[in-house]
Coordinates of C-alpha atoms and ligand atoms in Angstrom, one line a residue:
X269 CA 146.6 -161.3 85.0
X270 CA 145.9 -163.4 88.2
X271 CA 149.4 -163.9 88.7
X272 CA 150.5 -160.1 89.1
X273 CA 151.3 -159.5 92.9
X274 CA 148.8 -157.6 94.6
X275 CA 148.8 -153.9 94.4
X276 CA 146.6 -153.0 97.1
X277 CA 148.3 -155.2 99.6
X278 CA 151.4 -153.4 98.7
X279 CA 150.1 -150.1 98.3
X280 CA 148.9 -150.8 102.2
X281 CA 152.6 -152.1 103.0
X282 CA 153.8 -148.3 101.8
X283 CA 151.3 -146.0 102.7
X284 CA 150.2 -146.9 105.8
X285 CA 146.6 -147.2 104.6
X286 CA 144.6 -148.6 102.0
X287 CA 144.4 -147.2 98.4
X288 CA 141.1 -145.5 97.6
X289 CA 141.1 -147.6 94.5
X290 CA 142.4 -150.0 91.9
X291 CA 143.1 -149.4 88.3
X292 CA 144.2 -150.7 85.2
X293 CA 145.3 -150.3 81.2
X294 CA 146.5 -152.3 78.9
X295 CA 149.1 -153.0 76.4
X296 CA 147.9 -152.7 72.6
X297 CA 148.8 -154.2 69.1
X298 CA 148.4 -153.1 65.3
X299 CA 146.5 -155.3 63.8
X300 CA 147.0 -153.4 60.5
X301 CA 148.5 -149.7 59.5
X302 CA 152.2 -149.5 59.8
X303 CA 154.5 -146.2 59.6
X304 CA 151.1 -144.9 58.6
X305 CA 150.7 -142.6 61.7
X306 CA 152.5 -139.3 61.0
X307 CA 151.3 -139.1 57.4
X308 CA 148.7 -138.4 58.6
X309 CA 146.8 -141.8 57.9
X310 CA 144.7 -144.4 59.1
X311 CA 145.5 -147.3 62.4
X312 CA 143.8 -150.3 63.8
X313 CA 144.5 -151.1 67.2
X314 CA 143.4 -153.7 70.4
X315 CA 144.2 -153.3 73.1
X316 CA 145.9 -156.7 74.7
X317 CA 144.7 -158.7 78.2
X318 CA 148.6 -157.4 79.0
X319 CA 147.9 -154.5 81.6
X320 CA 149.6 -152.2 84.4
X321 CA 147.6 -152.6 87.3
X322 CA 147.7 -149.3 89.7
X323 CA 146.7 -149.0 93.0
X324 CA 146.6 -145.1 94.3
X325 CA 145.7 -142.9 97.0
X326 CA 145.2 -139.1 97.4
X327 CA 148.0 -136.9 99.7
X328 CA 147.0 -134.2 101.6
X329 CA 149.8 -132.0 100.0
X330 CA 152.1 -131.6 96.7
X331 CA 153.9 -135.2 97.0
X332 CA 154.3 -138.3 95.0
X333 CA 155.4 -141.2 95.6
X334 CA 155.7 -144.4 92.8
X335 CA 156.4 -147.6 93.3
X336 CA 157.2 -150.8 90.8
X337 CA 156.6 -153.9 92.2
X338 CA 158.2 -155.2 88.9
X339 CA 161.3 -153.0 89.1
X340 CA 161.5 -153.0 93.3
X341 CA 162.1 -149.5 93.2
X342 CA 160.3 -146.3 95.0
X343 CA 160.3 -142.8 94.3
X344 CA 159.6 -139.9 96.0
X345 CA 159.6 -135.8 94.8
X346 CA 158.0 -132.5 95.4
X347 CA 158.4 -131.4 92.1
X348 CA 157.5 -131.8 88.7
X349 CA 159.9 -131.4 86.0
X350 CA 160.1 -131.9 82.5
X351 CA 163.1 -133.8 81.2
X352 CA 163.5 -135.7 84.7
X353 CA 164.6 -139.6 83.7
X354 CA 163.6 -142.9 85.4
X355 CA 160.6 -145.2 85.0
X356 CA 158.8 -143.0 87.2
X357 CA 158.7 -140.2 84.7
X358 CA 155.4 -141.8 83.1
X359 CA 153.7 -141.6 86.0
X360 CA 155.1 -138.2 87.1
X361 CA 154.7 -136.8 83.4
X362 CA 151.1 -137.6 83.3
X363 CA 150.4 -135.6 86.9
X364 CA 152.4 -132.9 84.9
X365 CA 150.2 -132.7 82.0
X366 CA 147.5 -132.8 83.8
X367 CA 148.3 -130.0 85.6
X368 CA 149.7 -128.2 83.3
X369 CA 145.9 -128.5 81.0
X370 CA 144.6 -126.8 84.0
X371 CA 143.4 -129.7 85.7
X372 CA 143.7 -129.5 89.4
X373 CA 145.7 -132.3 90.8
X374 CA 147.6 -132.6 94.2
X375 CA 149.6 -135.3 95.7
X376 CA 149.4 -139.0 95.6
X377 CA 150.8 -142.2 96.0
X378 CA 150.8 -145.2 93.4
X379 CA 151.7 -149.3 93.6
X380 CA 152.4 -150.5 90.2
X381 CA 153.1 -153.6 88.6
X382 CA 152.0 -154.7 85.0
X383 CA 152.5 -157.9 82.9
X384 CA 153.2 -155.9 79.8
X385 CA 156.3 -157.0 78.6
X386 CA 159.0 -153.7 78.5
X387 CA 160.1 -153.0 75.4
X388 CA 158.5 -155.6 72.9
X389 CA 156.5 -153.4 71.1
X390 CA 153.3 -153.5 73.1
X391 CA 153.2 -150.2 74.7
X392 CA 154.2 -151.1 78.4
X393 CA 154.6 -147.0 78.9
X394 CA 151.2 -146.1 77.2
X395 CA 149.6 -148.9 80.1
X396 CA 151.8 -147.2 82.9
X397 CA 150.6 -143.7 81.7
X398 CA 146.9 -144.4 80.6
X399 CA 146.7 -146.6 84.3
X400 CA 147.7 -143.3 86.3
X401 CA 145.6 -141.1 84.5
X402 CA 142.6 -143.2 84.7
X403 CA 143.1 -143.0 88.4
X404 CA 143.8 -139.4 88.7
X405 CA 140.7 -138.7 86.5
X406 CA 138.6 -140.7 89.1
X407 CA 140.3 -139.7 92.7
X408 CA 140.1 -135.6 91.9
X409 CA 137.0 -135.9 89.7
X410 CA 138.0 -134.8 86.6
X411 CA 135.8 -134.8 83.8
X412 CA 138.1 -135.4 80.8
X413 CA 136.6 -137.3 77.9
X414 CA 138.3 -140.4 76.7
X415 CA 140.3 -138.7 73.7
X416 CA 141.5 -136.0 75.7
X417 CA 142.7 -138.3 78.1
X418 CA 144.8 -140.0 75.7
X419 CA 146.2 -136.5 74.4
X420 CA 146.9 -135.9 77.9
X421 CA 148.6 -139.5 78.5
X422 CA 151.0 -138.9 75.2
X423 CA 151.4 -134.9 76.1
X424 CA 153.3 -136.6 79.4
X425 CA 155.4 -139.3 77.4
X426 CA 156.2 -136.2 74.5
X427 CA 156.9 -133.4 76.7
X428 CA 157.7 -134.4 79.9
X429 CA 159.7 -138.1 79.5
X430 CA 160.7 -137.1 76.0
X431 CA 160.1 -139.6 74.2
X432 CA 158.3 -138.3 70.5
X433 CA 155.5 -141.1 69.8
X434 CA 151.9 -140.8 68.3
X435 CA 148.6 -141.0 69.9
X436 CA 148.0 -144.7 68.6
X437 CA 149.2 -146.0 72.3
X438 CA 147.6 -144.0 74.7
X439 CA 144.1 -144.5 72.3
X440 CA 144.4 -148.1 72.1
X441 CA 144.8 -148.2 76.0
X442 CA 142.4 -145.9 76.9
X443 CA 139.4 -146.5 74.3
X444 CA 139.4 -150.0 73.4
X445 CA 136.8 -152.4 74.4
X446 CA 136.8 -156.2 74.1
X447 CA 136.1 -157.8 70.9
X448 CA 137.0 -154.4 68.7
X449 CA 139.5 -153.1 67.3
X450 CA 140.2 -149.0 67.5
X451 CA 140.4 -147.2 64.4
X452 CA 142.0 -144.3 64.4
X453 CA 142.6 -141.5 61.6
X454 CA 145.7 -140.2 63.0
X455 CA 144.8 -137.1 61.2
X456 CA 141.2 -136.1 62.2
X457 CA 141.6 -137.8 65.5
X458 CA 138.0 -139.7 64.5
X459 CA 137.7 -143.1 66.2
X460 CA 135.4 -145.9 66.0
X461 CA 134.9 -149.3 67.3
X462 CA 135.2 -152.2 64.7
X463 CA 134.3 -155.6 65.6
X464 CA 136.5 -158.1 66.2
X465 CA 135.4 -160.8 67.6
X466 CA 138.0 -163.8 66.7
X467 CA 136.9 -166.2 68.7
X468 CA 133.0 -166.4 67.7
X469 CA 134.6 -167.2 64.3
X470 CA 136.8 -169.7 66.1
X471 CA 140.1 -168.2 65.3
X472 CA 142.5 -167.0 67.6
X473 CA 145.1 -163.7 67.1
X474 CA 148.5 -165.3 67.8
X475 CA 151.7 -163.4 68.2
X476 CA 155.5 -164.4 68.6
X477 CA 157.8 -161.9 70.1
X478 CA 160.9 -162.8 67.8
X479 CA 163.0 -161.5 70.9
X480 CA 164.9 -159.8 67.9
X481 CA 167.8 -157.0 69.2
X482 CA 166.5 -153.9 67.7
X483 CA 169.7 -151.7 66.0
X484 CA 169.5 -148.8 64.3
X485 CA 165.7 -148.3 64.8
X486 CA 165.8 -144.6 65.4
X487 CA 168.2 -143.8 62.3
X488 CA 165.9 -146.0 59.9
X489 CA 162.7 -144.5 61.6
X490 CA 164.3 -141.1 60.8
X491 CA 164.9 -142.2 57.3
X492 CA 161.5 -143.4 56.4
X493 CA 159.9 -140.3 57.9
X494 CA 162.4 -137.9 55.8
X495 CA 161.5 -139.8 52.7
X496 CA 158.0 -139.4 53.1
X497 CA 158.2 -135.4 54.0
X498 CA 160.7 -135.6 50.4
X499 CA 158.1 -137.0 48.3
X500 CA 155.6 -134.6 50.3
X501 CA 157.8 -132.0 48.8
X502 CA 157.8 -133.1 45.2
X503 CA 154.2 -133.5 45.2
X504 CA 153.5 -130.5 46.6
X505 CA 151.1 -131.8 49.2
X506 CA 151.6 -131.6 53.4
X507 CA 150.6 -135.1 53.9
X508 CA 151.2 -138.5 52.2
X509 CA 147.1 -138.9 52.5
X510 CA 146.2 -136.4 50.3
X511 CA 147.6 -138.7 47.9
X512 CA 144.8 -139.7 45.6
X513 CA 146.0 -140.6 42.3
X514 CA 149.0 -143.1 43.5
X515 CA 150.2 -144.3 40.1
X516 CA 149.7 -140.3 38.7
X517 CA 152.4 -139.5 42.3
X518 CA 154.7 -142.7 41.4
X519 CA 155.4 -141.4 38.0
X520 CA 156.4 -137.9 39.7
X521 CA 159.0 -139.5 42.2
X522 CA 162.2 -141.1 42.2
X523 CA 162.7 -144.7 42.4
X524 CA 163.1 -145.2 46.6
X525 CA 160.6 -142.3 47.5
X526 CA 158.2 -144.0 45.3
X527 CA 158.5 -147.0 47.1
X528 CA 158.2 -145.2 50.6
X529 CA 155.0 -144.0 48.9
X530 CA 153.5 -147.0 47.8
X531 CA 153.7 -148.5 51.3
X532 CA 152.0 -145.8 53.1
X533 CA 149.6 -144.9 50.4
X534 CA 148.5 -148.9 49.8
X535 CA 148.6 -149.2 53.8
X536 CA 146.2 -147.0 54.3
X537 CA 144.3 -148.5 51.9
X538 CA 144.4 -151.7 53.2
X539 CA 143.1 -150.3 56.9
X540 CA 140.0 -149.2 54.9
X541 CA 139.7 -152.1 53.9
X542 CA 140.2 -154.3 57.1
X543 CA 137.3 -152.3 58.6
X544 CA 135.1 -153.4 56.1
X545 CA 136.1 -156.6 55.9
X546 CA 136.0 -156.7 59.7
X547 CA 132.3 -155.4 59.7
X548 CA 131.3 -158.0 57.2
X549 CA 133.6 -160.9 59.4
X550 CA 135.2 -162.1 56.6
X551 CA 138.3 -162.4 58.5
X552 CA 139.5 -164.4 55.2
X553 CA 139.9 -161.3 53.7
X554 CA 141.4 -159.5 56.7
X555 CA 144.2 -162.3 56.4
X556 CA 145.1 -161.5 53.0
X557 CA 145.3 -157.7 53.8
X558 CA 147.8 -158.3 56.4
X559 CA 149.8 -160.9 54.5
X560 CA 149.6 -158.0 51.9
X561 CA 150.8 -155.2 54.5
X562 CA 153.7 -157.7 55.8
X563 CA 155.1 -158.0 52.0
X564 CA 154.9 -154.1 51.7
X565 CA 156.6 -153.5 55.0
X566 CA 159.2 -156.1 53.7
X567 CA 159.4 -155.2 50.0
X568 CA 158.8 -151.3 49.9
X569 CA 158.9 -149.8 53.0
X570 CA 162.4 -152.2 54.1
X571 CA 161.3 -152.3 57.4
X572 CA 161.5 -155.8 57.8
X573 CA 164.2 -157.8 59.6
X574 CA 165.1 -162.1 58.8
X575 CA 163.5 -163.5 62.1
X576 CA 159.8 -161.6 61.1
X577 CA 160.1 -162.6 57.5
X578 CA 160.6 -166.1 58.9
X579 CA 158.1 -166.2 61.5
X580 CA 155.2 -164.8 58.9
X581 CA 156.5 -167.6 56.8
X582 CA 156.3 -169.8 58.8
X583 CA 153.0 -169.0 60.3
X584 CA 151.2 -168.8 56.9
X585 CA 152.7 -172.2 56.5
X586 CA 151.2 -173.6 59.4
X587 CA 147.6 -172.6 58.4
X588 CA 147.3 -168.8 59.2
X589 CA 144.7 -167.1 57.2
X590 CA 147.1 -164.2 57.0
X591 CA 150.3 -162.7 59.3
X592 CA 152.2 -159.9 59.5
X593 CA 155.1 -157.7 61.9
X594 CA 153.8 -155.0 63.8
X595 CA 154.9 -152.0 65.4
X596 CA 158.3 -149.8 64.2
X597 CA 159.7 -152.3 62.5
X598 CA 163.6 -154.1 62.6
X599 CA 162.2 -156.8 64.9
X600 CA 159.5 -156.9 67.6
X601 CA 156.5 -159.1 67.4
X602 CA 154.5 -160.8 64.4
X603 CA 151.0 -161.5 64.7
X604 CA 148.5 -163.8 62.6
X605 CA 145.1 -164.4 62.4
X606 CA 144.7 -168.4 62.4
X607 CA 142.4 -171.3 63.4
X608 CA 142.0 -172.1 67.0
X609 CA 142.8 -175.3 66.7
X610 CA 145.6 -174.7 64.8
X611 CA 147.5 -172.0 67.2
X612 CA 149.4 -174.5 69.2
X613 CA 150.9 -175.9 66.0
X614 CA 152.2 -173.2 64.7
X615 CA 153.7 -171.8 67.7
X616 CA 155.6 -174.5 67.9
X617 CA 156.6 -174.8 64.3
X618 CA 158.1 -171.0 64.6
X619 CA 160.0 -172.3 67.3
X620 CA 161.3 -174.9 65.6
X621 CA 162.1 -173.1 62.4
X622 CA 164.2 -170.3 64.8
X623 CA 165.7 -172.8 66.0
X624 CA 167.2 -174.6 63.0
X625 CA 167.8 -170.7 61.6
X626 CA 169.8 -170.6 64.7
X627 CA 167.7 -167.3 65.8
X628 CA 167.0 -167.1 69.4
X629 CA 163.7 -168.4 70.8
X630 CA 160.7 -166.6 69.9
X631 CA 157.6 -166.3 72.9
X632 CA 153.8 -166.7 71.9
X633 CA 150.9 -166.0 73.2
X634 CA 147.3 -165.3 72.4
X635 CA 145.9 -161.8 71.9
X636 CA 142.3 -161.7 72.7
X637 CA 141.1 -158.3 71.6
X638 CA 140.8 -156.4 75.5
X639 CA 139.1 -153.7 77.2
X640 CA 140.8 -150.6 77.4
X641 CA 141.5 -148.6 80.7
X642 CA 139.4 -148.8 83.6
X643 CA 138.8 -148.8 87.2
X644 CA 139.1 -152.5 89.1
X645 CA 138.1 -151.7 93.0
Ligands
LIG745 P1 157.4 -150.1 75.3 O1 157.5 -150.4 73.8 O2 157.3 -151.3 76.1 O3 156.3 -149.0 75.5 P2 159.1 -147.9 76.1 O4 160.6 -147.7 76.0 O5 158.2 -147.0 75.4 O6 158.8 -149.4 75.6 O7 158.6 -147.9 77.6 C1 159.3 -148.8 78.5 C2 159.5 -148.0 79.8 O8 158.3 -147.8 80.6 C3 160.4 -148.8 80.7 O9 161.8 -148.6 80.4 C4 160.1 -148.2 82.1 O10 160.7 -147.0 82.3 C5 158.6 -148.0 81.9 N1 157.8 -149.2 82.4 C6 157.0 -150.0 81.7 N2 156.5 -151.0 82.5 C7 157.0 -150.7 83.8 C8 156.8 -151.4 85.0 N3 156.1 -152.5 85.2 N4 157.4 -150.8 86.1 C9 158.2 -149.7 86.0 N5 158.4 -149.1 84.8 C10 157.8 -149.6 83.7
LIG746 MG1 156.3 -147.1 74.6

């Protein structure tokens, strides 16, 4: 992150003055637990060393301003409305729900910039939102615990940009810490920290952005979800994780809902699982469950696109202990669990075997498993 430009420099440069402080959140990946989120089921985030980085300063009246050092653009408005567009809506949207849970907030001014890649799949908006209300929660003392916060942080991107996502972002970036994973039951709202410390076991979590165009993501998103509120129908049940008896369901639906069902039902599973296997470090095991997870994303759920399937491939081929896409699905990044020493390798063999697929160029990087939101200076 030592490369970002410097916020409080900036934030000088705008306001006049110093900021009263520096804050940042990060970006987050699913390590495991895909399209498992609104049936009610089970996620396993970290949070990424990807963050926004915030500087921010009270006003002494009902006025924000934002700026993105990334985007060169400012922002200034005396009003907070629902609906209102621009990159500056996360920001604003989180001042919004703040306010609007009672909270009393007045004016400020923010500097942003953040090395969370837009639009790749690792939450860039949860690290913009999570960053600004970290620093609202510290500069009018606001006593929120870290849950709420995150309600609070995807309240703003729901209601106020308009954008209909889970909690899993604003969690990851708020509540992880270094070395864990977040799991989440996205239907209790219970948490808990799960070790996962790569590195002591000399392995490395590396993921390849296939830089694959995502089409017709919402319609296929909309499709999976109405086949899992069909077969929540014929089962007579309100969510796909009351499912207990999976071959007993299978038998009761038709052939596509059935495989919508075994995804979801087997991927939750398979989060169980992880968290065990992750408590006991036997990350061998934790490879296998997300090679397993990849083939039902690819297989069942048809959420898969050619460049992931090849990169997976291609990763397990180049010593991975186990790989799989994550996030929505239809492109975005892969990530695999592999030896340190062989990361390097197999970055470079993906490349390769894009380029002779004639696919674009992939970018890799290393995930180390980050702390979540937090104040800098
Ligand atoms: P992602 O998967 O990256 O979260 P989203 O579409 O949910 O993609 O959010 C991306 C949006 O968040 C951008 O279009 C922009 O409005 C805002 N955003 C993210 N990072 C920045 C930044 N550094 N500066 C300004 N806006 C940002
Ligand atoms: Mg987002």
């Amino acid at each position: 992150m030592s490369e970002l430009p410097d916020v409080a420099d900036n934030f000088t440069a705008l306001a006049g003055e110093p900021p009263e402080g520096v804050w940042v959140a990060p970006g987050r990946i699913n390590l495991i637990g895909e399209h498992t989120d609104y049936n009610g089921g089970y996620v396993l985030p970290f949070a990424i060393p990807q963050a926004a980085r915030l500087a921010a300063g009270r006003r002494d009246r009902d006025v924000w301003r934002f700026r993105s050092l990334d985007l060169q653009s400012t922002v200034e408005q005396e009003s907070l409305t629902p609906g209102t567009h621009g990159w500056h809506s996360y920001l604003a949207g989180v001042v919004w729900s703040l306010r609007e849970a009672g909270h009393s907030v007045g004016g400020a001014d923010f500097v942003l910039t953040s090395d969370v890649p837009i639009g790749a799949g690792l939450s860039s908006s949860a690290a913009i939102e999570c960053a600004t209300l970290t620093a609202l929660c510290d500069l009018y003392h606001l006593d929120i615990d870290p849950m709420q916060r995150a309600r609070l942080a995807q309240r703003a991107e729901n209601a106020y940009v308009g954008a209909p996502t889970g909690l899993m972002d604003q969690a990851a970036s708020t509540l992880c810490t270094a070395d864990h994973a977040l799991f989440l039951d996205c239907h209790t709202l219970e948490v808990r920290q799960v070790p996962l410390d790569v590195r002591a076991a000399g392995l490395e979590i590396l993921v390849v952005d296939t830089k694959t165009p995502h089409s017709h993501v919402d319609g296929e998103y909309a499709a999976r979800r109405a086949s899992c509120e069909r077969a929540c129908r014929i089962l007579g049940i309100d969510l796909l994780r009351e499912v207990t008896d999976l071959d007993a369901a299978l038998a009761r639906l038709p052939e596509l809902e059935a495989r919508r069902v075994r995804h979801v039902v087997t991927e939750n599973q398979r989060v169980l699982e992880a968290v065990d296997a992750l408590a006991d470090a036997d990350f061998a095991r934790v490879g296998r469950l997300m090679t397993a997870s990849h083939a039902s994303m690819r297989d069942d759920y048809e959420i898969t696109v050619p460049t992931v399937d090849l990169a997976v491939e291609t990763l397990l081929g180049a010593g991975a202990l186990g790989a799989r896409m994550t996030g929505g699905g239809f492109g975005g990044c892969v990530l695999a669990l592999i030896p340190a020493a062989d990361a390097e390798a197999a970055a470079t063999a993906v490349q390769r075997a894009f380029t002779a697929a004639g696919f674009g160029a992939p970018v890799s990087f290393l995930a180390h498993p980050s702390a979540g939101a937090r104040r800098l200076a």
